[in-house]
Backbone as a printed PyTorch tensor [residue, N CA C, xyz], in Angstrom:
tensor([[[-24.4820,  46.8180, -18.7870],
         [-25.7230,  47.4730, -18.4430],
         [-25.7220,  47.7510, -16.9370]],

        [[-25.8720,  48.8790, -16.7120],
         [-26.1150,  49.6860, -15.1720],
         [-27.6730,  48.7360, -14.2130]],

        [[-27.5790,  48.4870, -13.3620],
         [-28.3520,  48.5840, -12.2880],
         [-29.6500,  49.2070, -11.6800]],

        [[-30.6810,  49.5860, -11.1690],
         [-31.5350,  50.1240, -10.3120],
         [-32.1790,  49.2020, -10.0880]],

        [[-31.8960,  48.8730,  -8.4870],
         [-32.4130,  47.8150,  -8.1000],
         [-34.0000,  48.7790,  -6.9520]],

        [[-34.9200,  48.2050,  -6.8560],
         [-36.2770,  48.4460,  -5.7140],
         [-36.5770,  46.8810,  -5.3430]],

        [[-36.3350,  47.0300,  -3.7680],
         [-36.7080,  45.8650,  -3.1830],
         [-37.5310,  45.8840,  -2.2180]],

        [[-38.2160,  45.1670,  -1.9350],
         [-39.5290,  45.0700,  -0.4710],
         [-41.1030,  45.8120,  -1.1400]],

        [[-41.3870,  46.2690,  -2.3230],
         [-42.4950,  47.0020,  -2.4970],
         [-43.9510,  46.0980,  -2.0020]],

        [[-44.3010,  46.7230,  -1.3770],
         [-45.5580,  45.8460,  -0.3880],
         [-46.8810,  46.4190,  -1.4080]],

        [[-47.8500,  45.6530,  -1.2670],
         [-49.3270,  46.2730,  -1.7850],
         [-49.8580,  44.8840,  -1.3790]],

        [[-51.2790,  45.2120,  -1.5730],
         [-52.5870,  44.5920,  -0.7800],
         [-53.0290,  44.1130,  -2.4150]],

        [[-53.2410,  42.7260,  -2.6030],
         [-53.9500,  42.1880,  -4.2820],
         [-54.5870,  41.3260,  -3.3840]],

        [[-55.3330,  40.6470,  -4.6590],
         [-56.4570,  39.7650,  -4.3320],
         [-56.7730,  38.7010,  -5.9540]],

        [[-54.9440,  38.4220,  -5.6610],
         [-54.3250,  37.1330,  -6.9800],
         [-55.0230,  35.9560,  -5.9890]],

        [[-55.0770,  35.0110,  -6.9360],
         [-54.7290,  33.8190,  -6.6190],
         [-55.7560,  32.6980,  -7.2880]],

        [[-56.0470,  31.4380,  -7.3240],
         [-56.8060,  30.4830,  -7.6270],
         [-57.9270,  30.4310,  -6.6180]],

        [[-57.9610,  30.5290,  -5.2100],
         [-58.7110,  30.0750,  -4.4360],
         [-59.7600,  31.2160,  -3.8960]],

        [[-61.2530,  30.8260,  -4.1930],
         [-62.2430,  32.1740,  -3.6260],
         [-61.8080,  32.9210,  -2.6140]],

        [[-61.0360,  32.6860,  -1.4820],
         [-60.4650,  33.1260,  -0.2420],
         [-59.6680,  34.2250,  -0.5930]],

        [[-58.6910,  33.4480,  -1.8060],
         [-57.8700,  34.5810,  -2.1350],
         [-58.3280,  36.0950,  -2.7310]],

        [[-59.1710,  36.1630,  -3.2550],
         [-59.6290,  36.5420,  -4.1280],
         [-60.5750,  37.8600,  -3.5360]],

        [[-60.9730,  36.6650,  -2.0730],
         [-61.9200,  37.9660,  -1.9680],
         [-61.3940,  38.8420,  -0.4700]],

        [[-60.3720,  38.2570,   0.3850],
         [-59.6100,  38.3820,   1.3520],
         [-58.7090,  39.5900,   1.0940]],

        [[-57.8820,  39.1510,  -0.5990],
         [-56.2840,  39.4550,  -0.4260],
         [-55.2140,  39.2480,   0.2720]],

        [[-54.4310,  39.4850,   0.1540],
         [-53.1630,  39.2740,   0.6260],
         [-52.2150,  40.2720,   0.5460]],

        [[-50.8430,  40.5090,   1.1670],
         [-49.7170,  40.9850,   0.8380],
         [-48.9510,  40.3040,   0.0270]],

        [[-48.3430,  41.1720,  -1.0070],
         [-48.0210,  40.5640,  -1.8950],
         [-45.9640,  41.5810,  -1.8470]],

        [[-45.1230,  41.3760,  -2.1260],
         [-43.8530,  41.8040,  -1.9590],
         [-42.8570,  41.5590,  -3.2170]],

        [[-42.9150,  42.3280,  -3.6860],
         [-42.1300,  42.8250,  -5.1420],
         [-40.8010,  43.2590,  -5.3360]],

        [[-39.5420,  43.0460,  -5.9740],
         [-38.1550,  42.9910,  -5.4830],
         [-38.0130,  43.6070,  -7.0940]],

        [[-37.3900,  44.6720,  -7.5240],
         [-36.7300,  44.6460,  -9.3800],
         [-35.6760,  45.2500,  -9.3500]],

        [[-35.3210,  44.8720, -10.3180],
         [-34.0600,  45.3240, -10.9680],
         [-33.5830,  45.7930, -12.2170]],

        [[-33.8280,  47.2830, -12.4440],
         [-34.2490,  47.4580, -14.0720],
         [-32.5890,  47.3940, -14.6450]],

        [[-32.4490,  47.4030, -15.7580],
         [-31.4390,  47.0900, -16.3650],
         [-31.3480,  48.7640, -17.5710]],

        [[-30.2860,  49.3260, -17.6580],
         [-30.4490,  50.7360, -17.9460],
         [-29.4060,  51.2460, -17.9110]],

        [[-28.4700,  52.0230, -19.1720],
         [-27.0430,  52.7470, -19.0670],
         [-27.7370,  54.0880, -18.6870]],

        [[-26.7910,  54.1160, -17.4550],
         [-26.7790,  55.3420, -16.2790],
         [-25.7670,  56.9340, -16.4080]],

        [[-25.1200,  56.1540, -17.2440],
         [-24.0030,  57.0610, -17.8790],
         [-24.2290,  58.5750, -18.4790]],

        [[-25.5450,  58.6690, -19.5300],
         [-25.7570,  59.8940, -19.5970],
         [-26.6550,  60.9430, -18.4930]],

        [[-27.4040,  60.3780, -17.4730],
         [-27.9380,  60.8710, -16.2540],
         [-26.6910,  61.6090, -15.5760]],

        [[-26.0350,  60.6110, -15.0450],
         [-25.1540,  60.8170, -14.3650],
         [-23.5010,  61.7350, -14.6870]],

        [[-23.5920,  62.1080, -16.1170],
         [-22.4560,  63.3060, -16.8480],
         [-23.5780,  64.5890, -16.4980]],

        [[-24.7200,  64.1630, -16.5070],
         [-25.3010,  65.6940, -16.5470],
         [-26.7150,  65.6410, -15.3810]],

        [[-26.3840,  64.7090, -14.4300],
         [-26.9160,  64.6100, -13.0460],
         [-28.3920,  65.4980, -13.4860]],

        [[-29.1000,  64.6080, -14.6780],
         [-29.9980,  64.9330, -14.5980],
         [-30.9260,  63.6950, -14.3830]],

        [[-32.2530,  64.0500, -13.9510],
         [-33.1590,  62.8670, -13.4620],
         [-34.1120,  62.4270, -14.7450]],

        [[-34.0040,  62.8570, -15.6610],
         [-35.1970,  63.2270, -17.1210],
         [-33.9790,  62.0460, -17.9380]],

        [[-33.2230,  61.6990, -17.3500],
         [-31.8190,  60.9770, -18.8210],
         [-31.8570,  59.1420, -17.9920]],

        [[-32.3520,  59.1690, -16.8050],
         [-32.8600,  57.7680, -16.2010],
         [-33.8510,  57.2820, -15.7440]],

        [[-33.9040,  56.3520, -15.1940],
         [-35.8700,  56.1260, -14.7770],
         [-36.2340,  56.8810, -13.5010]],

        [[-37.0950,  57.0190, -13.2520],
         [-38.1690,  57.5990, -12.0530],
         [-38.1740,  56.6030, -11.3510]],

        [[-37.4100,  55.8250, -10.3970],
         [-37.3660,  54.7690,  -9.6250],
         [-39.0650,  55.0860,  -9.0340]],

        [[-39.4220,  56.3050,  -8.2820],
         [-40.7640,  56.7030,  -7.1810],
         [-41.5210,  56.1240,  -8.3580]],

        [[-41.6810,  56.3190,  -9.5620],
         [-42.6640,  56.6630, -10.7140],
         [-43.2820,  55.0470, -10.8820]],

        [[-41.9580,  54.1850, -11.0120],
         [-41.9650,  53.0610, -11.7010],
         [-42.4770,  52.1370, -10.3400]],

        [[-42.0050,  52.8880,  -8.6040],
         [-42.3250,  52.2230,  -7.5860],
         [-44.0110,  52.2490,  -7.4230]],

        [[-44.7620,  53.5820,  -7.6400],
         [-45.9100,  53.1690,  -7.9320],
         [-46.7330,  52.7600,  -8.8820]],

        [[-46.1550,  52.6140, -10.0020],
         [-46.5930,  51.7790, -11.2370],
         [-47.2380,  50.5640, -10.8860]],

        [[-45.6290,  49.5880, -10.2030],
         [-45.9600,  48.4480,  -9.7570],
         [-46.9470,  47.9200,  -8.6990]],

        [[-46.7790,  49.0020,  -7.6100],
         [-48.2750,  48.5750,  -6.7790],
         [-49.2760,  48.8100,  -7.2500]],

        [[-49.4470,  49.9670,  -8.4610],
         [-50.9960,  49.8650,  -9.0410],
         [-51.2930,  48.4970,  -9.9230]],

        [[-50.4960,  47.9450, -10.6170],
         [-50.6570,  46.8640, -11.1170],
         [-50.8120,  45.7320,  -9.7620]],

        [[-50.1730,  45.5040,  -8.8380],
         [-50.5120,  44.6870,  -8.0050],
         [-51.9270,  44.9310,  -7.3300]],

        [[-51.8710,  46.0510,  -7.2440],
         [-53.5260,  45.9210,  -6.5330],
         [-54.5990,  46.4660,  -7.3830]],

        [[-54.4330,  45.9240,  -8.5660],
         [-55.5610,  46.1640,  -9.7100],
         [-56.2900,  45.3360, -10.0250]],

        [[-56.1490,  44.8000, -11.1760],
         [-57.1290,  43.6130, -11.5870],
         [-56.5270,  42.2900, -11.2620]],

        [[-57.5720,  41.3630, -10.4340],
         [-56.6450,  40.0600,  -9.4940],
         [-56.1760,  39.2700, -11.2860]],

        [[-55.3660,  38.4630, -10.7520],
         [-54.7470,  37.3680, -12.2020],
         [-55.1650,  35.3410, -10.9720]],

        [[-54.5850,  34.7930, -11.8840],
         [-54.8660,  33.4760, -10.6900],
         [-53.2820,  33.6930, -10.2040]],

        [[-52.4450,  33.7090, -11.3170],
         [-51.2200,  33.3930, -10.9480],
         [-50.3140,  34.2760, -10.9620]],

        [[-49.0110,  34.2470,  -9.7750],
         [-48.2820,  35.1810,  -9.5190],
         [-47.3890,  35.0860, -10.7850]],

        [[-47.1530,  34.1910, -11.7880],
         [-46.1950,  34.0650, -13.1350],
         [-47.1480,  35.6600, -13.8910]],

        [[-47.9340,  35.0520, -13.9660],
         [-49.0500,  36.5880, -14.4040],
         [-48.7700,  37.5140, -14.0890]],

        [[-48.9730,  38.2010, -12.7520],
         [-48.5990,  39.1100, -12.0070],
         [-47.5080,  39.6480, -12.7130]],

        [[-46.4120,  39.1670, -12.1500],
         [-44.8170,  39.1280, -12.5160],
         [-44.9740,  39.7790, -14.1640]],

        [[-45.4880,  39.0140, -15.0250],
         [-45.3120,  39.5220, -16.4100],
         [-46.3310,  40.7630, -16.4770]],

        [[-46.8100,  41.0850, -15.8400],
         [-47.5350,  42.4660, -15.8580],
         [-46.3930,  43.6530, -15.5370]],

        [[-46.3340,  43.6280, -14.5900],
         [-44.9420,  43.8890, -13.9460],
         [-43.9860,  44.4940, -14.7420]],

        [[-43.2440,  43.3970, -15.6940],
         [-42.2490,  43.7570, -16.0790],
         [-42.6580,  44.2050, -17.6270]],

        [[-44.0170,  44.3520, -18.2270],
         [-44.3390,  45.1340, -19.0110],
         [-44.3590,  46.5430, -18.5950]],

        [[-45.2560,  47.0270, -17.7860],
         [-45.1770,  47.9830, -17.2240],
         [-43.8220,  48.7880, -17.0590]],

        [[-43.2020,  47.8700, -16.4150],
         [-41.6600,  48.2040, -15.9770],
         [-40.8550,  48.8870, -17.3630]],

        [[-41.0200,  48.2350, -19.1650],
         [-40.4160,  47.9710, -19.7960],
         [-40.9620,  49.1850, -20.8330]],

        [[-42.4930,  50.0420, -20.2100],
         [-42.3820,  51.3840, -21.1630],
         [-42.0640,  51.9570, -20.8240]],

        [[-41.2680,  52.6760, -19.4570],
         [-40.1190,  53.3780, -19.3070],
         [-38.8060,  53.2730, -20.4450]],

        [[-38.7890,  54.1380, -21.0100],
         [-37.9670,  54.0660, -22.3530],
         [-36.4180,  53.9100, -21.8290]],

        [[-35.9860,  54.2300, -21.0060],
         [-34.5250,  53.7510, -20.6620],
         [-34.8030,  52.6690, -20.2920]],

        [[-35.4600,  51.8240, -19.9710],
         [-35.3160,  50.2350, -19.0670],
         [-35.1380,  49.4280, -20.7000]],

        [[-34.2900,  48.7350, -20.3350],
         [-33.7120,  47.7600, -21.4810],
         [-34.2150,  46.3700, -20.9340]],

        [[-33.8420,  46.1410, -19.7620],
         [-33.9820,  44.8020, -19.1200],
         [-35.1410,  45.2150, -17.5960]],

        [[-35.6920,  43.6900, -17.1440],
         [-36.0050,  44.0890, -16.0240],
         [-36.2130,  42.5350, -15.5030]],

        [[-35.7350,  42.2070, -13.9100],
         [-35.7110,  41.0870, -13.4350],
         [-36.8080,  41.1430, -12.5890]],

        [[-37.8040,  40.6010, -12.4950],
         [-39.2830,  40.9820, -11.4000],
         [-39.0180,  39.5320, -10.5800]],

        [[-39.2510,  40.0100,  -9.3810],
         [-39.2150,  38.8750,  -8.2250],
         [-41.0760,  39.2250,  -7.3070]],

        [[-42.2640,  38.4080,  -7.6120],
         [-42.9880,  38.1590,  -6.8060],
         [-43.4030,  37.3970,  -5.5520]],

        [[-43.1210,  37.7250,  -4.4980],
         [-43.0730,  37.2060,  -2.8310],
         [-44.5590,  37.1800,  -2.7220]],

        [[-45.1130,  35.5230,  -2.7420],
         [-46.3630,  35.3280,  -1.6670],
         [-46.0330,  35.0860,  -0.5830]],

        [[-45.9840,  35.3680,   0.5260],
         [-45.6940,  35.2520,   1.8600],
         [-46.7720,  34.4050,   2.3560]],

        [[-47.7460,  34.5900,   2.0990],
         [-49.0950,  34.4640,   2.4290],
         [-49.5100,  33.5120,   2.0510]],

        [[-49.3740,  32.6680,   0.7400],
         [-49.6690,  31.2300,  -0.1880],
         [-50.3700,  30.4540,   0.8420]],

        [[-51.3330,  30.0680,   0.0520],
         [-52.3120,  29.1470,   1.0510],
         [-51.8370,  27.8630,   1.1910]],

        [[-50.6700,  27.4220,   1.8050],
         [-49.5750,  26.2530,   1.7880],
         [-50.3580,  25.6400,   2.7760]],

        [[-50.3360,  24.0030,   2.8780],
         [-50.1460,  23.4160,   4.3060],
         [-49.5630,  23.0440,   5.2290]],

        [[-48.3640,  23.3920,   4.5840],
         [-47.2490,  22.9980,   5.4840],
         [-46.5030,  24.2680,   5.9930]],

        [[-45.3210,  24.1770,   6.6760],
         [-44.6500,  25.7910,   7.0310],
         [-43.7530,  26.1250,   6.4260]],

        [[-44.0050,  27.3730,   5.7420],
         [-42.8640,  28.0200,   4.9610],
         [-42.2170,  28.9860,   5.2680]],

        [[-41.7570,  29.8290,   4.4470],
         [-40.8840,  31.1920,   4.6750],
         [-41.9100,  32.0250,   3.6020]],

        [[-42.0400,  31.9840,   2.1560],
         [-42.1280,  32.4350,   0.8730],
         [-42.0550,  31.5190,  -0.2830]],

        [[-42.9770,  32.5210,  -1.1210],
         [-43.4860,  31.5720,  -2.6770],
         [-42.6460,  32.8500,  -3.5780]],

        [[-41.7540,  32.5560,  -4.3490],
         [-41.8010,  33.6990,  -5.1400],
         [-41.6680,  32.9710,  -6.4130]],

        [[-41.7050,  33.8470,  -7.4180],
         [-41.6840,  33.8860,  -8.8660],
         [-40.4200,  34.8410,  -9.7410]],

        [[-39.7480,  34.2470, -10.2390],
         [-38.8250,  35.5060, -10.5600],
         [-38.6340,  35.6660, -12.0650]],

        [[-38.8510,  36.4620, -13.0720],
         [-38.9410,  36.6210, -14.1730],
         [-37.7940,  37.5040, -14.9880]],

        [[-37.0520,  37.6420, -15.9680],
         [-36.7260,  38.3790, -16.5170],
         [-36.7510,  38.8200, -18.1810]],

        [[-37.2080,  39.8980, -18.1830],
         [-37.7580,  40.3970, -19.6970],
         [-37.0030,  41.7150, -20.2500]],

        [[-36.8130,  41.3920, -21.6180],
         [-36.3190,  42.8890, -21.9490],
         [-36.6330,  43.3270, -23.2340]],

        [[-36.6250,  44.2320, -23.8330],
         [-37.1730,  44.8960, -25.3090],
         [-36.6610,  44.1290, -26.8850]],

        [[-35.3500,  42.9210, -26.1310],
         [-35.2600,  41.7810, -27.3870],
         [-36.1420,  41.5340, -28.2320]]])
C-alpha cells in the first residue's frame, strides 16, 4: 500500500475535560498518513484516481475546530472516519499533538496516535 503522508495541520479547538479548555481553546496539530494504491493516478497522472490531499487537509481542521469532544482519543477517531470516506483511503494513521495540555510539569507534547482502516 502507497503512502500520502500531511504533517503539521494546525487549527484552533476547544477539546478537552477542563472548563478552561473548552472555553479558551487551544492549538491543536494533526500529522496523517493515508494508506492508498497510487498506481492508477499515477499511469494516467490523473488527480480524480487518488485523494485530494487540500480536500482531506481541510476536512480535518473542520472536524478539529467543530464540535469540542473531552478527549483527543475522540478527536483522533473523528479524524480518521472522516479521513476513511474518501473512497481510495484504505488505511489511515492519525497522530493528535496537544502542545498545549494543561500539564504541571514541563513538556514538549501530548499526542495520540491511531490507526484505522475499512477492515
Amino acid at each position: 500500500m502507497d503512502r500520502v503522508a500531511l504533517r503539521g495541520l494546525k487549527a484552533r479547538g476547544h477539546h478537552g475535560v477542563f472548563p478552561r479548555e473548552r472555553e479558551e481553546g487551544q492549538t491543536f496539530i494533526v500529522d496523517l498518513v493515508l494508506g492508498l494504491d497510487t498506481r492508477p493516478a499515477a499511469a494516467d497522472d490523473d488527480l480524480a484516481k487518488t485523494v485530494h490531499y487540500g480536500i482531506v487537509a481541510e476536512e480535518v481542521v473542520a472536524v478539529v475546530e467543530g464540535e469540542p469532544v473531552n478527549l483527543i482519543e475522540t478527536l483522533a477517531e473523528r479524524i480518521a472516519q472522516a479521513c476513511l470516506k474518501h473512497e481510495g483511503v484504505q488505511e489511515v494513521e492519525v497522530t493528535v499533538h496537544k502542545p498545549d495540555a494543561p500539564i504541571t510539569v514541563p513538556f514538549d507534547d501530548v499526542t495520540v496516535t491511531i490507526t484505522r482502516s475499512r477492515v
